[in-house]
Tab-separated table of C-alpha atoms in Angstrom:
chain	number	residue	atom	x	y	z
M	1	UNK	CA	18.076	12.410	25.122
M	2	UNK	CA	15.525	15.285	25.066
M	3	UNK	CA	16.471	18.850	23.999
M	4	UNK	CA	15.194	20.257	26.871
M	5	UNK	CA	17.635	18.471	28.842
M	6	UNK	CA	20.488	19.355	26.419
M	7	UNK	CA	20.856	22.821	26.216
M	8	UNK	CA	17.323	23.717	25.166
M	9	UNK	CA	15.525	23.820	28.385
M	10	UNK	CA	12.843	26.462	28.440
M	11	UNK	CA	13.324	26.891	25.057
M	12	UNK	CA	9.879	28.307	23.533
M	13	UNK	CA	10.339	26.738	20.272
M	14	UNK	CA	9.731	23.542	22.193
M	15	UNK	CA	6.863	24.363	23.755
M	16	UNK	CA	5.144	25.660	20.244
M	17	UNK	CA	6.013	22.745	18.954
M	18	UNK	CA	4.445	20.592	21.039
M	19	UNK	CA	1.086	22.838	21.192
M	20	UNK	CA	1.368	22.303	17.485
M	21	UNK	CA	0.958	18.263	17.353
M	22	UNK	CA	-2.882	16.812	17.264
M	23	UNK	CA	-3.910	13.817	19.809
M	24	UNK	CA	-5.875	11.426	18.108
M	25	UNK	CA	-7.304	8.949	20.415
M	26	UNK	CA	-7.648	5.002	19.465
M	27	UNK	CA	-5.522	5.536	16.014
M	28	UNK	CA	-4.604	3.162	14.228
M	29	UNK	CA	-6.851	1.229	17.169
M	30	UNK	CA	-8.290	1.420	20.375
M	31	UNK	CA	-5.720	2.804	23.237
M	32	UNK	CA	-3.644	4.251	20.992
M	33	UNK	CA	-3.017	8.034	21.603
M	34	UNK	CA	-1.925	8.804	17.872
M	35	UNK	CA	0.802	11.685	17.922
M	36	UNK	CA	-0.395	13.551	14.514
M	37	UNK	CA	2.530	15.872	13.376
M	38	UNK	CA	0.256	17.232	10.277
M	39	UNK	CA	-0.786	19.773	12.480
M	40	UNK	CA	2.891	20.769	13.477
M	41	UNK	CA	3.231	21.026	9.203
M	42	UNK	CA	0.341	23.419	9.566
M	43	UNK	CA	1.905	26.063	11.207
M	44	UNK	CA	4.680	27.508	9.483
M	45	UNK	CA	6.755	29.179	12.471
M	46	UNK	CA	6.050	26.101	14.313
M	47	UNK	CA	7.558	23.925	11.622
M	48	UNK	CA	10.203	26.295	10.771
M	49	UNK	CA	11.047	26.039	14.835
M	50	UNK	CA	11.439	22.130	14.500
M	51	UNK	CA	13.753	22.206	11.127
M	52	UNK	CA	15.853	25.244	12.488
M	53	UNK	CA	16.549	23.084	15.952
M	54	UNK	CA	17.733	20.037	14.124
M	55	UNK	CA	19.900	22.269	11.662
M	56	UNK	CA	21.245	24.242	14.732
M	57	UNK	CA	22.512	20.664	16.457
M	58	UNK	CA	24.081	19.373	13.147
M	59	UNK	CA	25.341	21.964	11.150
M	60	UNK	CA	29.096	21.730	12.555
M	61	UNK	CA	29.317	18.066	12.616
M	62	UNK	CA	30.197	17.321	9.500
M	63	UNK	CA	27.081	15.190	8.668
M	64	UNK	CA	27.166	14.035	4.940
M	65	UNK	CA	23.840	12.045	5.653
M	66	UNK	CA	20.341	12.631	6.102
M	67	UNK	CA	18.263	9.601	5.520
M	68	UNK	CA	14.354	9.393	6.668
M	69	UNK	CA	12.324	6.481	7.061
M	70	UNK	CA	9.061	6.724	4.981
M	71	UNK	CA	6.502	8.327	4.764
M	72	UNK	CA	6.616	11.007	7.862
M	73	UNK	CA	10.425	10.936	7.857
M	74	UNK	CA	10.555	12.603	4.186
M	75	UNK	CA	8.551	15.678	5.822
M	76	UNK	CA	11.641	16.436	8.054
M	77	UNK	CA	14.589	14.560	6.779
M	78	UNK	CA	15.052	17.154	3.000
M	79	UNK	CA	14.737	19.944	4.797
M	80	UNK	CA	17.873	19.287	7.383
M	81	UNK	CA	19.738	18.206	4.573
M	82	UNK	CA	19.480	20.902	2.428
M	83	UNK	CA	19.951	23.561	5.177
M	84	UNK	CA	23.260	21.144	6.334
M	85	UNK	CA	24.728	20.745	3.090
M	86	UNK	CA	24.151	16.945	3.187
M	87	UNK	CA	22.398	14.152	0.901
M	88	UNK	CA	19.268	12.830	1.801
M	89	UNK	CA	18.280	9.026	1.238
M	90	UNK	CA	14.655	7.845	1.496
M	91	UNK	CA	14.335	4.433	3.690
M	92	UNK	CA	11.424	2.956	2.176
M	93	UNK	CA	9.159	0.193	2.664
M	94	UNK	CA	9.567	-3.109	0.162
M	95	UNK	CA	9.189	-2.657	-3.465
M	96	UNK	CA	9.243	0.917	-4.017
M	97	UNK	CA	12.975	1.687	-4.196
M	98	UNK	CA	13.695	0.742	-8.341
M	99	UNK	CA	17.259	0.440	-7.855
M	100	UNK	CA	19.542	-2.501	-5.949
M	101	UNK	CA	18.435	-2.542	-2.683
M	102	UNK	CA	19.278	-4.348	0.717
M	103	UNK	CA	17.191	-4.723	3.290
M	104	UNK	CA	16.047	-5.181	6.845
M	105	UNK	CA	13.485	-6.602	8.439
M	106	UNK	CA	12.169	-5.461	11.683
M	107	UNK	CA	8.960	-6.244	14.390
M	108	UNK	CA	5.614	-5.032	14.463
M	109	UNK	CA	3.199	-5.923	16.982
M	110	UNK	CA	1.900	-8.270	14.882
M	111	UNK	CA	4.597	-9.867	12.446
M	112	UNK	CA	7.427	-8.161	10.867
M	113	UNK	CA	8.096	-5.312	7.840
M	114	UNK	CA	11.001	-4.914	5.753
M	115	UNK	CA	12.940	-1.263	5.477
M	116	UNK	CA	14.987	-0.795	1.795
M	117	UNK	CA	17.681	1.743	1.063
M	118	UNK	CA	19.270	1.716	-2.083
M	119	UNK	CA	22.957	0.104	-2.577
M	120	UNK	CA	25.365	2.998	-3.588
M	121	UNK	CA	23.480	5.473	-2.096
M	122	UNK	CA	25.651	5.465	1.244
M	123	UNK	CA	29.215	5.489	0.838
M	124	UNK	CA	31.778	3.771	3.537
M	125	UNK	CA	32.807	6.272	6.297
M	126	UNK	CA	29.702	8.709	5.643
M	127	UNK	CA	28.610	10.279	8.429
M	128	UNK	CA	24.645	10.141	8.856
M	129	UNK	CA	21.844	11.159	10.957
M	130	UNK	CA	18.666	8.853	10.759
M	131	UNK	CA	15.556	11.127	10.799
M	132	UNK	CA	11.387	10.224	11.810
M	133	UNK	CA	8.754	11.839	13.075
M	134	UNK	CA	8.470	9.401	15.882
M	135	UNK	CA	10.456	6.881	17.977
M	136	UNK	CA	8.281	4.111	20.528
M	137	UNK	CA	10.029	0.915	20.651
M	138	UNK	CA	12.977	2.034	18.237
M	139	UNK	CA	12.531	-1.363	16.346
M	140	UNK	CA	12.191	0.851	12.617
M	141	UNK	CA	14.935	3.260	13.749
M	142	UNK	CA	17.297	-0.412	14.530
M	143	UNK	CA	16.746	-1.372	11.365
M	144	UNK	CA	17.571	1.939	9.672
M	145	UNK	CA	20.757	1.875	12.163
M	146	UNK	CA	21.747	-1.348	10.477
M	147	UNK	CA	21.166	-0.743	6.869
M	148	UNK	CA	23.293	1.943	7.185
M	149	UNK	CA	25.833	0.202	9.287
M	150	UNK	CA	25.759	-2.751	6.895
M	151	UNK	CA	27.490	0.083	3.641
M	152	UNK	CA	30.155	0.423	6.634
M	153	UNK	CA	29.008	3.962	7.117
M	154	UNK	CA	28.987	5.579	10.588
M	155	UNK	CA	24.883	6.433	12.197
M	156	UNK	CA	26.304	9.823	14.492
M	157	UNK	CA	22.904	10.068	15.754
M	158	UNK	CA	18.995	9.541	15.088
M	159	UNK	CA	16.562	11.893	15.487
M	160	UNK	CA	12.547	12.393	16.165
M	161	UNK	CA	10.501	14.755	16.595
M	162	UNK	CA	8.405	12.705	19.707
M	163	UNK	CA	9.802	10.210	21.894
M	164	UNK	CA	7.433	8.223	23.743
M	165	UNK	CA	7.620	6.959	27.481
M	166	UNK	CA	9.321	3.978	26.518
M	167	UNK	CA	12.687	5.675	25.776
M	168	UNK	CA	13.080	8.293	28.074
M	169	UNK	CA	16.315	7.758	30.127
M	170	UNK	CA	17.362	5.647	27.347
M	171	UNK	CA	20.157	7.703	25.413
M	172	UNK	CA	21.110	5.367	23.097
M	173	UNK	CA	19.467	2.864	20.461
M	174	UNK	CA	21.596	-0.185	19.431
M	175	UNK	CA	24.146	1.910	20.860
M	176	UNK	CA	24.183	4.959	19.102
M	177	UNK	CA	22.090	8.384	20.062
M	178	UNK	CA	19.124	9.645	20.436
M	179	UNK	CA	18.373	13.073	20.114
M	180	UNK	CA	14.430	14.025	20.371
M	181	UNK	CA	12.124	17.110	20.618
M	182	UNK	CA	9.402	16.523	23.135
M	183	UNK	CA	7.605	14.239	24.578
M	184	UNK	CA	3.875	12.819	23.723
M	185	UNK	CA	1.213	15.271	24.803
M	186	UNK	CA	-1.820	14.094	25.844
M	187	UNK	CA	-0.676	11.160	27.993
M	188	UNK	CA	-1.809	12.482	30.789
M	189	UNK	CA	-5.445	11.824	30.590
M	190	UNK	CA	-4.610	8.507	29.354
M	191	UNK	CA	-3.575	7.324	32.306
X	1	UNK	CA	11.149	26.713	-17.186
X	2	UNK	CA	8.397	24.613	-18.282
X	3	UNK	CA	9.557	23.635	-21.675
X	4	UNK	CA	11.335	26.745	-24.001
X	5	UNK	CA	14.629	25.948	-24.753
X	6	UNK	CA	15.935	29.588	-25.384
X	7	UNK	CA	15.075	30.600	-21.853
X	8	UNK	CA	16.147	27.081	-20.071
X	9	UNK	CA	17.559	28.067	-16.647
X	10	UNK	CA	21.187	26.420	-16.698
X	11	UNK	CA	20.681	24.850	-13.280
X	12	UNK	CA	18.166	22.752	-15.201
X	13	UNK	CA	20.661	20.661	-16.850
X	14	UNK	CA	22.136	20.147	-13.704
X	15	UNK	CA	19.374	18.345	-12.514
X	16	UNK	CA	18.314	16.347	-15.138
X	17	UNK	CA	21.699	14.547	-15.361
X	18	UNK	CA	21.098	13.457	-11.858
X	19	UNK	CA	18.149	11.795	-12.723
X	20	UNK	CA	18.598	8.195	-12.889
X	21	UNK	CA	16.385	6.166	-15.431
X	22	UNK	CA	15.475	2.578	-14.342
X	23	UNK	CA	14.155	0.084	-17.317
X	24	UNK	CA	11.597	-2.070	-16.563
X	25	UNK	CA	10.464	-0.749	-13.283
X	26	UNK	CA	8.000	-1.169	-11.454
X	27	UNK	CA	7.293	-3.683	-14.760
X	28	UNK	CA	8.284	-4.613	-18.387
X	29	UNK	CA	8.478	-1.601	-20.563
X	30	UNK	CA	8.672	1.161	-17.958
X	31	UNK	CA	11.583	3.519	-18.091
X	32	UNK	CA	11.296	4.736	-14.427
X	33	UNK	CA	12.171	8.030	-13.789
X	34	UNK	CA	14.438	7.727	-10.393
X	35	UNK	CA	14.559	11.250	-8.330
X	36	UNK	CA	16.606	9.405	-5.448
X	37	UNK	CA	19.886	10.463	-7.443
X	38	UNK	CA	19.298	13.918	-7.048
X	39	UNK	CA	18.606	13.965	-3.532
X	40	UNK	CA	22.085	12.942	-3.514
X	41	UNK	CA	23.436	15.655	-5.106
X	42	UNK	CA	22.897	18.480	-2.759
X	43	UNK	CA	23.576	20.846	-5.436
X	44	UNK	CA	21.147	19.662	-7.764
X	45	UNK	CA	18.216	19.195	-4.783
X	46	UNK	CA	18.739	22.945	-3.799
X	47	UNK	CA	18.692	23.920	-7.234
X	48	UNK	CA	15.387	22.197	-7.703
X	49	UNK	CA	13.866	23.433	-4.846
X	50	UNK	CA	14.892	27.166	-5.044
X	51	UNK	CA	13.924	27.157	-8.808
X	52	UNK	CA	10.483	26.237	-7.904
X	53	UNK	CA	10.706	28.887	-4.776
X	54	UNK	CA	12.004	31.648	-6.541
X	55	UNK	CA	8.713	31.166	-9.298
X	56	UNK	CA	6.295	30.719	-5.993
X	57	UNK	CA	7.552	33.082	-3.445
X	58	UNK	CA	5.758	36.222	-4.563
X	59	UNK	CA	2.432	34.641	-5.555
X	60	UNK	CA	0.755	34.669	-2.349
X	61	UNK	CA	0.687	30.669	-1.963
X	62	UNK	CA	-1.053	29.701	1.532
X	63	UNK	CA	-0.429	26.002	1.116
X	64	UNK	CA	1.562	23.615	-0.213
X	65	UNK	CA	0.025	20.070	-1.152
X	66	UNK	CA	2.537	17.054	-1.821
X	67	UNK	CA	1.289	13.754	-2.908
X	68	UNK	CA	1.893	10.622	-1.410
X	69	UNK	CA	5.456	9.479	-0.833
X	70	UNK	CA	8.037	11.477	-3.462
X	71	UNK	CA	5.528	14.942	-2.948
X	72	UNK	CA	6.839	15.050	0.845
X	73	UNK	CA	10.231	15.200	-0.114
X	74	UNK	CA	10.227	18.371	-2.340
X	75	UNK	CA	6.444	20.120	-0.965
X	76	UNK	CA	7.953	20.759	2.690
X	77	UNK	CA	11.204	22.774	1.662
X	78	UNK	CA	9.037	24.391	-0.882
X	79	UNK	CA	6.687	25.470	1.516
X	80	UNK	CA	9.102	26.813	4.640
X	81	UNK	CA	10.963	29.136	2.085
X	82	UNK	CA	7.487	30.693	0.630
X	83	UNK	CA	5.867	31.023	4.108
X	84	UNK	CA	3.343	28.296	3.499
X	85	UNK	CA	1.660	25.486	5.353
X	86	UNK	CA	2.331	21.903	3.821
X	87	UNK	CA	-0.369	19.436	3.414
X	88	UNK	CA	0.816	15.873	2.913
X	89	UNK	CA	-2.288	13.954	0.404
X	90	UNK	CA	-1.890	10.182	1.436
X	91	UNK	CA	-3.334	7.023	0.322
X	92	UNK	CA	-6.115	5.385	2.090
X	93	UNK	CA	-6.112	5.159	5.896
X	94	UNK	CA	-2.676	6.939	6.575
X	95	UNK	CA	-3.673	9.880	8.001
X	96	UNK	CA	-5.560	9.714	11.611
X	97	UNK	CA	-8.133	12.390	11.567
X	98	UNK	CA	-11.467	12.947	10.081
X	99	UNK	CA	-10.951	12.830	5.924
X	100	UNK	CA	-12.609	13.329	2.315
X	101	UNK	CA	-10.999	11.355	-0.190
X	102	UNK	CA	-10.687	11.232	-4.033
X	103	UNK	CA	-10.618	8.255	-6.412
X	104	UNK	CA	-8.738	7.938	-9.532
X	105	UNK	CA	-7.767	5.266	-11.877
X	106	UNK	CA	-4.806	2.963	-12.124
X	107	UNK	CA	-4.017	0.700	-15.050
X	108	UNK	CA	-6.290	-2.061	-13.355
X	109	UNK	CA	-8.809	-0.691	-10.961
X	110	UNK	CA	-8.686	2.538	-8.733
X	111	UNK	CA	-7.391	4.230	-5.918
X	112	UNK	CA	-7.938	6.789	-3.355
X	113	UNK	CA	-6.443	10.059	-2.267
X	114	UNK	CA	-7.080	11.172	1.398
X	115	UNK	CA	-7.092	14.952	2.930
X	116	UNK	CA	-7.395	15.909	6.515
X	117	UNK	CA	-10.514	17.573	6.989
X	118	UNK	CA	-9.510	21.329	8.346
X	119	UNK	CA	-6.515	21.118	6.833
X	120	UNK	CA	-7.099	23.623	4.023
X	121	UNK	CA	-9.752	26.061	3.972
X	122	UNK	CA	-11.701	28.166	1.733
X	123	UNK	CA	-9.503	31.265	1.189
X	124	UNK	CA	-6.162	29.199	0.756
X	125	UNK	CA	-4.411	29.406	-2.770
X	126	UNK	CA	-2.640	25.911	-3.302
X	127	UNK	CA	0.447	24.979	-4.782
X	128	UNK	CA	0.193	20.981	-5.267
X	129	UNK	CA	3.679	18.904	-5.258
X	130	UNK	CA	4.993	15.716	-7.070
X	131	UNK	CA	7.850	14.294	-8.249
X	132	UNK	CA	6.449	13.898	-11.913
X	133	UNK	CA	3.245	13.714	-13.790
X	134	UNK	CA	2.667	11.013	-16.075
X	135	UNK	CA	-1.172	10.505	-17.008
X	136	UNK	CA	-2.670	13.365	-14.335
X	137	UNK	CA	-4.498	11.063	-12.648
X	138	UNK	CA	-3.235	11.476	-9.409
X	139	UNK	CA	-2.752	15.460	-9.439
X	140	UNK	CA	-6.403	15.948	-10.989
X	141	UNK	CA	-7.607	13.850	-7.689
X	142	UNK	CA	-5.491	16.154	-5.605
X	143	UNK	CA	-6.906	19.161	-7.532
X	144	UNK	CA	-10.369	18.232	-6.902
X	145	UNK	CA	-9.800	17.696	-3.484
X	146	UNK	CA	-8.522	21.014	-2.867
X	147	UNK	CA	-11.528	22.547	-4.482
X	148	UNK	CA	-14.061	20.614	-3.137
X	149	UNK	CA	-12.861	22.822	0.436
X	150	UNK	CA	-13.291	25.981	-1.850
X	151	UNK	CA	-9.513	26.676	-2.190
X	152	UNK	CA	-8.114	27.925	-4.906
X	153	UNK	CA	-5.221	25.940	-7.360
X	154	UNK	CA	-2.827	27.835	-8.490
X	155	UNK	CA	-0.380	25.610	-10.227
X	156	UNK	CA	1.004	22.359	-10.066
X	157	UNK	CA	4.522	21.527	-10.110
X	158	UNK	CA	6.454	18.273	-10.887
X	159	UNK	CA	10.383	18.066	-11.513
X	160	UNK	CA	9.455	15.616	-14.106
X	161	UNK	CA	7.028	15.529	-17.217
X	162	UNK	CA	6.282	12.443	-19.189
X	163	UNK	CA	4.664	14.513	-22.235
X	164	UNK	CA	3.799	12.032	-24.467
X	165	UNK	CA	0.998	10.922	-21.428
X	166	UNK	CA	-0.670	14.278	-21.963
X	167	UNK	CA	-1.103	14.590	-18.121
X	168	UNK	CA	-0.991	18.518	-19.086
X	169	UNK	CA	-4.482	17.723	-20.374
X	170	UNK	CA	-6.177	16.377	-17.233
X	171	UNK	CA	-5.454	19.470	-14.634
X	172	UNK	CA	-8.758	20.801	-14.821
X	173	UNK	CA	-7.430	24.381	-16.787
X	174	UNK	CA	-4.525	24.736	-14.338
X	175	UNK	CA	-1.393	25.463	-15.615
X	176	UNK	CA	1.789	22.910	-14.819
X	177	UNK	CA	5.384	23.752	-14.028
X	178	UNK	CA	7.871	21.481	-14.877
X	179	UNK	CA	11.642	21.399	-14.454
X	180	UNK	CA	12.664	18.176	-17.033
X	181	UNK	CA	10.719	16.456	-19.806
X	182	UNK	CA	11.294	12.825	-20.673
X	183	UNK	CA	9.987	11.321	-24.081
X	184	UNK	CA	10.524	7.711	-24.890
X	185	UNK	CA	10.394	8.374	-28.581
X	186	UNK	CA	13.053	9.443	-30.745
């Protein structure tokens, strides 16, 4: 769901924020309208808004969890977790975790990737929020959803910054929530 | 906090026994120094972080740099509690917008380090972010990269040293904070 439909409508945070985020036409290729959040990491208050509005939502739910997919996911995902009290675990592409890992594979447009978390890291009965910058299809976010699943811990909710088109009025991925910031900007003169 | 025993914050202990070390990783003969253990200590990741806030908070840092992928997880926190703006440095053809890039070596051939053009600017005073310096290679690429846009490098600042690699050496004059040393001799 949106923020500004749950409890944070007409919030001005929300509005900053999305001012804050760059357009970048035909990234990675052509008809792609790239949602750059290194601009949102450029302004402080701005950036401060987004981590403070996450914080606010999990604070009191007993969240023992933070874990963000790499790369853009580790810009938000410490942060929470610090300010919540929780741990944070990096989901990281193959080969770069040096511990036991498991892993999942998920689609691309073209092919498939693999998502790693580190065995141990998760205990059974945690209770975790999944954290990236971004959600589209929600096909990296499934896959974080069941590597944590798979270590018997419980996914309370997973949260981005952007959600595109494709999953508004969709509350749930894979069945669990999905809490998210604003929508693209820019669209509009894509169509 | 960057090496004298006498004056060794006690948090610092803290955090180095939550530092797991993985032999053999990513190859034969590497003792790999794993940060992922402390990010599961939430006492040891807020120690880390606020011991490298409280020594940057009053030194008028505009920007905070973190390297490419264990940077972002400690540059960001640094950077909201000191007031600055965070830069993420990324390997080649992550970041969308207009870039200058830096090479550096490797063992076997080179690699690049990428900036967002605009991203930094000439009257910023840096701060640049990793989880540990080995040879310098990578943080002398990031240091050049900041100065090529006329700002200025304050420090760098890894939770990790490997001192026997000299990395110290290749910073271009600028001084290095570090939090833990590891030394594979005895």
């Amino acid at each position: 769901m949106f923020a500004a439909e749950n409890g944070l409508k007409g919030d001005p945070r929300l509005e900053a924020i999305s001012a804050a985020i760059r357009v970048v036409p035909d990234f990675p290729k052509k008809g792609i309208m790239f949602q750059d959040i290194t601009t949102l990491l450029l302004d402080h208050k701005a950036f401060k808004h987004t981590i403070d509005i996450f914080v606010d939502r999990y604070k009191d739910m007993q969240i023992s969890v933070v874990a963000g997919v790499e790369a853009r996911g580790f810009m938000f995902g410490p942060s929470i977790a610090l300010a919540i009290g929780a741990k944070f675990i990096p989901l990281r592409k193959p080969g770069k975790l040096p511990g036991k890992v498991i892993s999942e594979s998920y689609e691309l447009e073209y092919g498939h990737d693999r998502l790693e978390m580190h065995i141990g890291a998760v205990e059974p009965r945690e209770r975790v929020i999944i954290i990236d910058d971004l959600v589209a299809t929600g096909g990296t976010l499934s896959a974080a959803i069941s590597l944590i699943e798979s270590q018997e811990a419980e996914v309370v909710e997973c949260a981005c910054v952007i959600g595109l088109p494709e999953v508004k009025g969709q509350h749930k991925l894979k069945g669990k929530p999905l809490y998210v910031l604003v929508e693209p900007s820019g669209l509009d003169e894509f169509c | 906090m960057s090496g004298n025993k006498d004056e060794e914050d006690p948090r610092i202990n803290g955090i180095k026994t939550k530092i797991r070390v993985v032999p053999d990783f990513p190859k034969k003969g590497i003792m790999f120094q794993d940060i992922t253990t402390v990010l599961l200590d939430p006492k040891a990741f807020k120690d880390t972080i606020d011991l490298f806030v409280e020594r940057y908070r009053d030194k008028n840092i505009s920007v905070v740099a973190g390297i490419e992928a264990r940077g972002f997880l400690f540059g960001p926190p640094i950077a909201l509690a000191i007031g600055a703006k965070f830069v993420p440095l990324r390997k080649p053809k992550k970041l969308p917008g207009e870039t200058i890039f830096e090479e550096y070596e490797l063992e076997y051939g080179n690699d690049r380090l990428e900036m967002h053009v605009g991203a930094v600017e000439a009257a910023d005073r840096a701060l640049v972010v990793d989880d540990l310096i080995a040879t310098g290679g990578t943080l002398c690429a990031a240091i050049n990269l900041l100065e090529r846009v006329g700002a200025e490098v304050v420090e760098c600042a890894c939770v990790i040293e490997l001192p026997e690699l000299k990395g110290r050496q290749r910073l271009k004059g600028k001084p290095l904070c570090m939090l833990v040393e590891y030394r594979c001799s005895f």
